[in-house]
Short mmCIF file of C-alpha atoms and ligand atoms in Angstrom, two decimals:
data_model
loop_
_atom_site.label_atom_id
_atom_site.label_comp_id
_atom_site.label_asym_id
_atom_site.label_seq_id
_atom_site.Cartn_x
_atom_site.Cartn_y
_atom_site.Cartn_z
CA MET A 5 77.65 -52.10 -14.94
CA SER A 6 75.80 -49.75 -12.81
CA GLU A 7 73.27 -51.11 -9.89
CA LYS A 8 70.49 -48.82 -10.93
CA LYS A 9 67.90 -49.97 -13.15
CA LYS A 10 67.87 -49.60 -16.59
CA MET A 11 65.70 -47.66 -19.31
CA SER A 12 64.43 -50.65 -21.38
CA LEU A 13 65.34 -49.98 -25.22
CA THR A 14 61.49 -50.05 -25.61
CA VAL A 15 60.93 -47.23 -23.24
CA LYS A 16 64.08 -45.39 -24.88
CA VAL A 17 62.78 -45.58 -28.58
CA LEU A 18 59.36 -44.07 -27.37
CA LEU A 19 60.73 -41.09 -25.19
CA GLY A 20 62.88 -40.60 -28.77
CA MET A 21 59.94 -40.68 -30.68
CA ALA A 22 57.50 -38.43 -28.11
CA LEU A 23 60.40 -35.71 -28.65
CA GLY A 24 60.79 -36.14 -32.29
CA ILE A 25 57.11 -35.41 -32.29
CA ILE A 26 57.55 -32.69 -29.86
CA VAL A 27 60.47 -30.62 -31.97
CA GLY A 28 59.27 -31.28 -35.20
CA LEU A 29 55.95 -29.60 -34.43
CA ILE A 30 58.07 -26.50 -32.67
CA LEU A 31 60.03 -26.30 -36.02
CA ASN A 32 56.38 -26.96 -37.88
CA LEU A 33 54.45 -24.65 -35.85
CA THR A 34 56.93 -21.69 -35.15
CA GLY A 35 57.59 -20.91 -38.85
CA LEU A 36 60.85 -22.54 -38.00
CA ILE A 37 61.10 -24.48 -40.32
CA SER A 38 61.38 -21.79 -42.99
CA ASN A 39 64.51 -20.96 -41.38
CA PRO A 40 67.86 -21.12 -43.75
CA PHE A 41 69.67 -22.40 -41.45
CA VAL A 42 67.11 -24.65 -39.56
CA ASP A 43 66.13 -26.00 -43.18
CA THR A 44 69.77 -26.67 -44.35
CA TYR A 45 71.71 -28.02 -41.03
CA ILE A 46 69.02 -29.41 -38.57
CA VAL A 47 66.25 -30.87 -40.17
CA ASN A 48 67.39 -31.34 -44.04
CA GLY A 49 71.23 -31.84 -42.25
CA LEU A 50 71.58 -33.52 -38.80
CA PHE A 51 67.87 -34.92 -38.61
CA HIS A 52 68.16 -36.33 -42.51
CA VAL A 53 71.97 -37.80 -42.12
CA VAL A 54 71.12 -39.33 -38.99
CA GLY A 55 67.54 -40.70 -40.27
CA LYS A 56 69.26 -41.82 -43.17
CA MET A 57 72.57 -43.78 -41.77
CA PHE A 58 70.14 -45.69 -39.35
CA VAL A 59 67.88 -46.78 -42.07
CA ASN A 60 70.69 -48.09 -43.82
CA ALA A 61 72.02 -49.51 -41.16
CA LEU A 62 68.42 -51.73 -40.97
CA LYS A 63 68.99 -52.37 -44.32
CA MET A 64 71.95 -53.41 -44.88
CA LEU A 65 70.70 -55.97 -42.13
CA VAL A 66 67.58 -57.29 -44.18
CA VAL A 67 69.32 -59.28 -46.84
CA PRO A 68 72.30 -61.44 -45.03
CA LEU A 69 69.65 -62.09 -42.16
CA VAL A 70 66.91 -62.89 -43.89
CA PHE A 71 70.03 -65.73 -46.60
CA PHE A 72 71.01 -67.05 -42.84
CA SER A 73 68.19 -67.76 -40.93
CA LEU A 74 65.69 -69.00 -43.41
CA ILE A 75 69.00 -71.80 -44.19
CA CYS A 76 68.71 -72.15 -40.64
CA GLY A 77 64.93 -72.54 -40.10
CA VAL A 78 64.83 -74.98 -43.31
CA THR A 79 67.42 -77.07 -41.61
CA GLY A 80 66.49 -76.50 -38.27
CA ILE A 81 62.54 -77.99 -39.40
CA GLY A 82 64.08 -81.49 -40.59
CA ASP A 83 60.52 -81.90 -42.04
CA ILE A 84 60.20 -80.50 -45.27
CA ARG A 85 56.44 -81.14 -45.06
CA MET A 86 56.23 -78.83 -42.13
CA LEU A 87 57.51 -75.85 -44.22
CA GLY A 88 55.12 -76.44 -47.00
CA ARG A 89 51.87 -76.07 -44.14
CA VAL A 90 54.10 -72.92 -42.99
CA GLY A 91 53.66 -71.33 -45.84
CA GLY A 92 50.43 -72.47 -46.89
CA LYS A 93 49.05 -71.44 -43.77
CA SER A 94 50.77 -67.88 -43.81
CA PHE A 95 50.10 -67.18 -47.51
CA ALA A 96 46.16 -68.33 -46.22
CA LEU A 97 46.48 -65.88 -43.15
CA TYR A 98 48.07 -62.90 -44.64
CA MET A 99 45.68 -62.65 -47.13
CA LEU A 100 42.83 -63.24 -45.42
CA THR A 101 43.91 -60.70 -43.13
CA THR A 102 43.73 -58.19 -46.43
CA ALA A 103 40.83 -58.07 -47.61
CA VAL A 104 39.25 -58.65 -44.05
CA ALA A 105 41.23 -54.95 -43.49
CA ILE A 106 40.05 -53.62 -46.70
CA ALA A 107 36.69 -54.56 -46.97
CA THR A 108 35.72 -53.23 -43.47
CA ALA A 109 37.80 -50.20 -44.65
CA ILE A 110 35.50 -49.51 -47.55
CA PHE A 111 32.40 -50.29 -45.38
CA ILE A 112 33.34 -47.49 -43.03
CA ALA A 113 34.04 -45.17 -46.00
CA ALA A 114 31.01 -45.84 -47.43
CA SER A 115 28.50 -45.68 -44.40
CA LEU A 116 29.98 -42.24 -43.04
CA GLY A 117 30.05 -40.46 -46.95
CA ILE A 118 33.70 -39.44 -46.39
CA GLY A 119 34.25 -37.01 -49.44
CA LYS A 120 31.28 -36.63 -50.31
CA GLY A 121 29.77 -32.97 -51.65
CA MET A 122 33.64 -31.87 -51.40
CA ASN A 123 35.29 -29.72 -53.50
CA ILE A 124 39.02 -29.34 -53.10
CA ALA A 125 41.35 -28.53 -55.33
CA THR A 126 44.90 -29.66 -55.35
CA ASP A 127 48.21 -28.59 -57.16
CA ALA A 128 49.96 -32.19 -56.83
CA ALA A 129 49.82 -33.79 -59.94
CA PHE A 130 50.18 -37.98 -59.27
CA THR A 131 50.81 -39.90 -62.34
CA GLY A 132 50.47 -43.64 -62.29
CA LYS A 133 53.06 -46.00 -62.05
CA GLU A 134 53.05 -49.38 -62.52
CA SER A 135 52.89 -52.31 -60.18
CA PRO A 136 53.95 -55.67 -62.19
CA PRO A 137 51.11 -58.20 -62.93
CA LEU A 138 50.45 -60.90 -61.07
CA THR A 139 51.90 -63.06 -64.21
CA GLN A 140 55.97 -61.30 -63.49
CA VAL A 141 55.84 -61.78 -59.82
CA LEU A 142 55.12 -65.44 -59.81
CA ILE A 143 57.57 -65.20 -62.51
CA ASP A 144 59.86 -63.45 -60.54
CA ILE A 145 60.09 -65.75 -57.72
CA ILE A 146 62.59 -67.93 -59.08
CA PRO A 147 65.39 -65.43 -59.62
CA LYS A 148 67.42 -65.73 -62.84
CA ASN A 149 70.40 -64.81 -60.86
CA PRO A 150 70.10 -64.61 -56.76
CA ILE A 151 73.41 -62.61 -56.28
CA ASN A 152 70.69 -59.66 -58.20
CA ALA A 153 68.56 -60.24 -56.17
CA MET A 154 70.34 -59.90 -53.07
CA ALA A 155 71.51 -56.79 -54.63
CA ASN A 156 68.26 -55.99 -55.10
CA GLY A 157 66.61 -56.91 -51.68
CA ASP A 158 63.86 -58.71 -54.14
CA MET A 159 63.41 -60.29 -51.26
CA LEU A 160 60.40 -63.09 -52.58
CA PRO A 161 63.69 -64.45 -55.11
CA ILE A 162 65.67 -64.34 -51.80
CA ILE A 163 63.20 -66.62 -49.60
CA PHE A 164 62.85 -68.91 -52.52
CA PHE A 165 66.05 -69.65 -53.58
CA SER A 166 67.07 -68.94 -49.32
CA ILE A 167 64.50 -72.09 -48.75
CA LEU A 168 65.93 -74.00 -52.09
CA VAL A 169 70.08 -74.02 -49.84
CA GLY A 170 68.75 -75.20 -47.28
CA ILE A 171 66.97 -77.92 -48.40
CA SER A 172 69.69 -79.39 -50.92
CA MET A 173 71.54 -78.98 -47.49
CA LEU A 174 69.46 -81.69 -45.78
CA MET A 175 69.96 -83.85 -48.46
CA VAL A 176 73.34 -83.33 -48.92
CA GLY A 177 73.49 -84.37 -45.37
CA ARG A 178 76.44 -85.20 -43.33
CA LYS A 179 78.99 -83.42 -45.78
CA ALA A 180 77.20 -80.26 -45.09
CA LYS A 181 77.05 -80.24 -41.69
CA SER A 182 80.17 -77.73 -40.98
CA PHE A 183 77.85 -75.28 -43.74
CA ILE A 184 74.97 -76.19 -41.86
CA GLU A 185 76.83 -74.99 -38.94
CA GLY A 186 78.60 -72.10 -40.54
CA ALA A 187 75.37 -70.58 -41.46
CA GLU A 188 73.87 -70.85 -37.32
CA ILE A 189 77.31 -68.68 -36.65
CA ALA A 190 76.48 -66.31 -39.44
CA ASN A 191 72.41 -65.49 -38.01
CA GLU A 192 74.16 -65.18 -34.38
CA ILE A 193 76.18 -62.96 -35.87
CA MET A 194 73.54 -61.12 -38.01
CA MET A 195 71.03 -60.97 -34.96
CA LYS A 196 74.32 -59.33 -32.51
CA MET A 197 74.07 -56.92 -35.21
CA VAL A 198 70.37 -55.97 -35.27
CA THR A 199 71.14 -55.71 -31.12
CA ILE A 200 73.75 -52.56 -31.84
CA ILE A 201 71.89 -50.88 -34.53
CA MET A 202 68.55 -51.03 -32.12
CA ALA A 203 71.28 -49.66 -29.09
CA VAL A 204 71.11 -46.30 -31.35
CA ALA A 205 67.90 -46.78 -32.41
CA PRO A 206 66.34 -43.91 -29.97
CA TYR A 207 68.06 -41.17 -31.06
CA ALA A 208 67.57 -41.90 -34.88
CA VAL A 209 63.83 -42.30 -34.58
CA PHE A 210 63.64 -38.96 -32.68
CA ALA A 211 65.70 -37.55 -35.63
CA LEU A 212 63.19 -39.29 -38.70
CA ILE A 213 60.35 -38.57 -36.89
CA ALA A 214 61.75 -34.94 -36.18
CA LYS A 215 62.15 -34.02 -39.57
CA ALA A 216 59.01 -35.80 -41.07
CA VAL A 217 56.71 -33.63 -38.38
CA ALA A 218 58.49 -30.75 -39.31
CA THR A 219 58.82 -31.04 -43.12
CA LEU A 220 54.63 -32.60 -43.25
CA GLY A 221 52.01 -30.18 -44.61
CA LEU A 222 50.51 -30.02 -41.23
CA GLY A 223 47.65 -27.76 -43.01
CA LEU A 224 46.80 -30.17 -44.94
CA LEU A 225 45.79 -32.77 -42.47
CA ALA A 226 42.77 -29.82 -40.83
CA SER A 227 41.97 -29.68 -44.93
CA LEU A 228 41.46 -33.52 -45.54
CA ALA A 229 40.19 -33.91 -41.66
CA GLY A 230 37.32 -36.22 -42.97
CA TYR A 231 40.00 -38.52 -44.88
CA VAL A 232 42.61 -38.50 -42.42
CA GLY A 233 40.11 -39.50 -39.61
CA VAL A 234 38.53 -42.27 -40.78
CA LEU A 235 41.95 -43.63 -42.87
CA VAL A 236 43.41 -43.65 -39.40
CA GLY A 237 40.33 -45.33 -37.18
CA SER A 238 40.35 -47.88 -39.83
CA LEU A 239 43.93 -48.98 -39.03
CA MET A 240 43.30 -48.45 -35.32
CA PHE A 241 40.26 -50.70 -35.85
CA HIS A 242 42.05 -53.11 -37.86
CA LEU A 243 44.79 -53.26 -35.22
CA PHE A 244 43.56 -53.36 -31.90
CA ILE A 245 40.50 -54.78 -32.80
CA THR A 246 40.97 -57.88 -36.06
CA LEU A 247 44.06 -58.56 -35.79
CA MET A 248 43.47 -58.99 -32.00
CA ILE A 249 40.71 -60.77 -32.52
CA ILE A 250 41.68 -63.12 -35.11
CA LEU A 251 44.59 -63.69 -32.68
CA LYS A 252 42.47 -65.07 -29.86
CA VAL A 253 40.53 -66.58 -32.16
CA PHE A 254 43.11 -69.08 -33.80
CA SER A 255 45.46 -69.40 -31.25
CA GLY A 256 44.61 -68.37 -27.80
CA LEU A 257 47.38 -66.21 -27.00
CA SER A 258 46.53 -63.07 -25.12
CA PRO A 259 45.87 -59.41 -26.97
CA ALA A 260 47.09 -57.57 -24.12
CA MET A 261 50.36 -58.93 -23.98
CA PHE A 262 50.98 -59.06 -27.75
CA LEU A 263 49.96 -54.93 -27.73
CA LYS A 264 52.50 -54.37 -25.18
CA LYS A 265 55.35 -56.16 -26.81
CA ILE A 266 54.88 -54.93 -30.47
CA ARG A 267 55.63 -51.17 -29.29
CA ASN A 268 59.04 -51.30 -30.29
CA VAL A 269 58.19 -52.73 -33.41
CA GLN A 270 55.67 -50.55 -34.72
CA VAL A 271 57.41 -47.18 -33.55
CA PHE A 272 60.43 -48.46 -35.86
CA ALA A 273 57.76 -48.99 -38.61
CA PHE A 274 56.21 -45.60 -38.17
CA SER A 275 59.85 -43.31 -38.28
CA THR A 276 61.17 -45.87 -41.55
CA ALA A 277 58.11 -46.47 -42.82
CA SER A 278 59.07 -49.61 -44.63
CA SER A 279 58.14 -53.10 -43.54
CA ASN A 280 61.14 -54.39 -45.53
CA ALA A 281 63.51 -51.58 -43.30
CA THR A 282 61.58 -53.09 -40.39
CA ILE A 283 62.72 -56.73 -40.84
CA PRO A 284 65.62 -57.40 -38.52
CA VAL A 285 63.64 -55.98 -35.91
CA THR A 286 60.38 -57.72 -36.03
CA MET A 287 62.60 -60.80 -36.59
CA LYS A 288 64.09 -60.23 -33.45
CA THR A 289 60.49 -59.35 -31.27
CA VAL A 290 58.59 -61.84 -32.68
CA THR A 291 61.83 -65.08 -31.72
CA ASP A 292 62.85 -63.50 -28.44
CA ARG A 293 60.19 -61.38 -27.18
CA PHE A 294 57.14 -64.02 -28.69
CA GLY A 295 58.84 -67.26 -28.03
CA VAL A 296 58.20 -68.08 -32.00
CA ASP A 297 60.52 -70.71 -32.99
CA ASN A 298 62.98 -69.27 -35.77
CA SER A 299 62.78 -72.13 -38.04
CA VAL A 300 58.50 -70.36 -38.82
CA ALA A 301 59.75 -66.77 -38.37
CA SER A 302 62.71 -66.82 -40.88
CA PHE A 303 60.02 -67.37 -42.88
CA THR A 304 56.72 -65.54 -42.12
CA VAL A 305 58.23 -62.57 -41.26
CA PRO A 306 60.07 -61.64 -44.50
CA PHE A 307 57.44 -63.20 -46.38
CA GLY A 308 54.66 -60.90 -44.75
CA ALA A 309 56.75 -57.97 -45.29
CA THR A 310 55.76 -58.16 -48.58
CA ILE A 311 52.84 -59.72 -49.64
CA ASN A 312 51.17 -58.70 -46.29
CA MET A 313 50.01 -55.20 -46.18
CA ASP A 314 46.92 -54.80 -44.18
CA GLY A 315 47.64 -51.15 -43.71
CA THR A 316 48.48 -50.07 -47.21
CA ALA A 317 45.38 -51.94 -48.23
CA ILE A 318 42.58 -49.65 -45.61
CA MET A 319 44.79 -46.84 -47.42
CA GLN A 320 43.20 -48.08 -50.75
CA GLY A 321 39.93 -49.18 -49.37
CA VAL A 322 39.46 -45.48 -47.25
CA ALA A 323 41.24 -43.35 -50.67
CA THR A 324 38.85 -45.03 -53.64
CA VAL A 325 35.69 -44.07 -51.47
CA PHE A 326 36.68 -40.40 -50.93
CA ILE A 327 38.18 -39.68 -54.33
CA ALA A 328 35.04 -41.83 -55.66
CA ASN A 329 32.63 -39.19 -53.53
CA VAL A 330 35.07 -35.98 -54.23
CA TYR A 331 34.63 -37.18 -58.10
CA ASN A 332 30.73 -38.20 -58.22
CA VAL A 333 31.83 -41.60 -59.39
CA ASP A 334 29.25 -44.03 -58.26
CA LEU A 335 31.52 -47.55 -58.03
CA GLY A 336 28.93 -49.83 -56.84
CA ILE A 337 29.08 -53.05 -55.48
CA GLY A 338 30.90 -54.76 -58.42
CA GLY A 339 33.64 -51.92 -58.36
CA TYR A 340 34.17 -52.57 -55.15
CA LEU A 341 34.45 -55.81 -54.67
CA THR A 342 37.22 -55.34 -57.41
CA VAL A 343 39.08 -52.81 -56.00
CA ILE A 344 39.22 -55.76 -52.65
CA LEU A 345 40.66 -57.53 -55.18
CA MET A 346 42.61 -55.62 -56.54
CA SER A 347 44.60 -54.56 -53.90
CA VAL A 348 44.84 -58.06 -52.50
CA LEU A 349 47.06 -59.08 -55.48
CA ALA A 350 48.57 -55.91 -55.69
CA SER A 351 50.22 -56.63 -52.10
CA ILE A 352 51.36 -59.85 -53.27
CA GLY A 353 53.87 -58.28 -55.84
CA THR A 354 54.73 -55.19 -53.92
CA ALA A 355 58.14 -54.79 -51.81
CA GLY A 356 57.50 -52.95 -48.23
CA VAL A 357 59.38 -49.92 -49.01
CA PRO A 358 57.79 -46.02 -48.08
CA GLY A 359 55.46 -44.57 -50.77
CA VAL A 360 54.11 -48.44 -52.20
CA GLY A 361 50.84 -47.57 -51.86
CA LEU A 362 50.52 -45.01 -53.91
CA ILE A 363 51.53 -47.22 -56.29
CA MET A 364 49.26 -50.01 -55.49
CA LEU A 365 46.48 -46.78 -55.31
CA SER A 366 47.04 -45.78 -59.38
CA MET A 367 46.62 -49.87 -60.26
CA VAL A 368 43.53 -50.00 -58.76
CA PHE A 369 42.46 -46.91 -60.09
CA THR A 370 43.14 -47.30 -63.23
CA GLN A 371 40.95 -50.90 -62.52
CA VAL A 372 37.95 -49.25 -61.72
CA GLY A 373 37.92 -46.02 -63.58
CA LEU A 374 38.53 -43.68 -61.52
CA PRO A 375 41.12 -40.68 -62.28
CA VAL A 376 44.87 -41.76 -61.25
CA GLU A 377 45.39 -37.59 -60.71
CA GLY A 378 42.54 -37.45 -57.70
CA ILE A 379 45.38 -39.34 -55.98
CA GLY A 380 46.84 -36.12 -56.07
CA LEU A 381 44.38 -34.79 -53.44
CA VAL A 382 45.75 -36.81 -50.66
CA LEU A 383 49.26 -37.13 -51.83
CA GLY A 384 49.92 -34.36 -49.04
CA VAL A 385 49.03 -36.22 -46.83
CA ASP A 386 50.29 -39.39 -47.67
CA ARG A 387 53.74 -39.56 -45.70
CA LEU A 388 52.44 -39.64 -42.42
CA MET A 389 49.51 -41.71 -43.20
CA ASP A 390 52.38 -44.54 -45.07
CA MET A 391 54.09 -44.45 -41.62
CA ILE A 392 50.98 -45.57 -39.25
CA ARG A 393 50.10 -47.81 -42.08
CA THR A 394 53.47 -49.32 -42.10
CA ALA A 395 53.08 -49.93 -38.02
CA VAL A 396 49.91 -51.77 -38.88
CA ASN A 397 51.55 -53.50 -41.63
CA VAL A 398 54.17 -54.96 -39.22
CA SER A 399 51.38 -55.97 -37.01
CA GLY A 400 49.87 -58.14 -38.87
CA ASP A 401 53.01 -59.97 -40.11
CA ALA A 402 53.95 -60.60 -36.25
CA THR A 403 49.63 -61.86 -35.53
CA VAL A 404 49.84 -64.46 -38.73
CA SER A 405 53.66 -65.17 -37.58
CA CYS A 406 52.28 -66.07 -34.13
CA ILE A 407 49.41 -68.02 -34.94
CA VAL A 408 51.57 -69.85 -37.75
CA ALA A 409 53.89 -71.13 -34.61
CA LYS A 410 51.64 -71.56 -32.21
CA SER A 411 49.45 -73.68 -34.46
CA GLU A 412 52.58 -75.97 -35.68
CA GLY A 413 53.55 -76.37 -31.89
CA LYS A 414 56.56 -74.07 -32.61
CA MET A 415 55.94 -71.50 -30.24
CA ASP A 416 57.56 -71.57 -26.93
CA VAL A 417 53.91 -69.67 -24.60
CA SER A 418 56.46 -68.92 -21.75
CA VAL A 419 58.24 -66.85 -23.40
CA PHE A 420 55.56 -65.17 -25.02
CA ASN A 421 53.33 -64.82 -21.48
CA ASP A 422 56.33 -63.35 -19.74
CA PRO A 423 56.37 -59.70 -20.38
CA GLU A 424 60.53 -59.25 -19.26
CA ALA A 425 61.34 -62.54 -22.17
CA GLY A 426 63.66 -60.93 -24.65
CA VAL A 427 63.67 -57.44 -23.07
CA ILE A 428 67.00 -55.15 -25.00
CA ASP A 429 68.01 -53.08 -22.43
CA VAL A 430 71.66 -52.05 -23.43
CA ASP A 431 73.06 -49.45 -24.73
CA LEU A 432 75.54 -48.88 -26.95
CA GLU A 433 78.34 -49.08 -24.24
CA ASP A 434 77.45 -52.29 -23.07
CA VAL A 435 77.06 -53.94 -26.93
CA LEU A 436 80.39 -52.78 -27.40
CA ASP A 437 81.84 -53.84 -24.08
CA ILE A 438 83.43 -57.12 -25.44
CA ASP A 439 83.70 -59.89 -22.15
CA ASP A 440 87.23 -59.59 -21.67
CA ALA A 441 87.34 -63.98 -20.86
CA VAL A 442 85.52 -63.88 -24.80
CA GLU A 443 88.95 -61.24 -26.02
CA ALA A 444 90.58 -63.74 -24.82
CA GLU A 445 89.54 -67.15 -25.97
CA MET A 446 88.98 -65.07 -29.42
CA LYS A 447 92.95 -64.29 -29.14
CA ALA A 448 94.23 -67.68 -27.98
CA ALA A 449 91.87 -69.75 -31.32
CA ILE A 450 93.94 -66.51 -33.04
CA ASP A 451 96.93 -67.46 -32.26
CA ALA A 452 96.64 -71.27 -31.94
CA THR A 453 95.49 -70.80 -35.63
CA LYS A 454 99.11 -68.91 -36.74
CA ASN A 455 101.16 -71.43 -34.52
CA ARG A 456 99.40 -74.13 -37.38
CA GLU A 457 100.46 -72.15 -40.64
N1 LIG B 518 55.49 -48.14 -46.33
C1 LIG B 518 54.43 -50.00 -46.88
C2 LIG B 518 55.26 -50.83 -46.52
O1 LIG B 518 56.55 -50.40 -46.19
C3 LIG B 518 53.82 -49.53 -47.79
C4 LIG B 518 53.10 -48.72 -48.34
O2 LIG B 518 51.80 -48.82 -48.14
O3 LIG B 518 53.05 -47.77 -48.69
O4 LIG B 518 54.67 -51.32 -45.46
#
């Protein structure tokens, strides 16, 4: 290993992001993006392939990681009642933060009267898609076929199944010991894979962001400046003020330390626009950097990625006010209360994947009688907004994980307060550099097994 101090992964990822923005802007503003070579081979070739491969690699880890870490979490708790408390507390906090988020957003957007007197023509047609009704969401929590749920990456049934497997292992007792140990080893292996994949993140983040910025309709940002400004402002308000007040009040932990350590997770969420794909990184950060015990994090993180969408709810609020004003519809207090309720409920049943906010929005619009095709007005800027709101979504997941863990005495506060704890400063070379001693040990173990045969 070289003597000189290495750049931490966070710094490298942030550099990748900054370079991605710069290169993307250059390609977009100079019109180079319309050059067929740049478009086909660079942006939709190299950047697209590298970015997608990385997102696939993250998604590849989600299901096995959630499955094994939840089994370890449940069997590690030893007290089933605590599991119920963790579930109850995190559900209540996730719903509360989402409701507060959208209520604040509606208040800010309505006070500023965004969209009033605006007359925007749009060619972007939007046809709504249904998100599942709550009754179906409840039924689907129990998977008919767990393999199917895993194949589809349906988080709630996967969580349900994994918890049940963990509880049953505890009930089987001594006989299940080797299975529990196996799950612990599998969990460790999955976490190692997260480290390997994170080591290439700076390059992938660069590719994802350069492509997104290069292909974004930046001109649209100006014409929708009111909507974009209020939305981004409300998102920042929620992240820096509301969530941090909630963190401080409910846990006493330092918001400054939280904000410093959560950056990595936010960049991953920003570049993938998917809370689900970010689960491996959120989980690693929450446990290694914040000191949250796996027994809490293994549940709160995947649960939050699915049911907690503060940023998405904020978008629903701001977009509803904006489009209602453009179409001159007065929703009244009752209408806005329906919007809050619908958004909170819709967030439970929809997965944290790119663009899902728009589906939720069409459901909200149908409920309050706003024209669904109005969503076409904000479609052009939605990808960028999706990236920003996903970063807020995952910050909410981590906030609630910390609060719940602290309240259950399942948090190592000294890890949380240590700025260096859990910092990843490896690059791919180090990750793949297997220790000679370990290698020799593995070889001896394999030889011993062979000799037994
Ligand atoms: N992309 C968001 C997420 O994964 C959901 C959305 O707002 O569309 O959390």
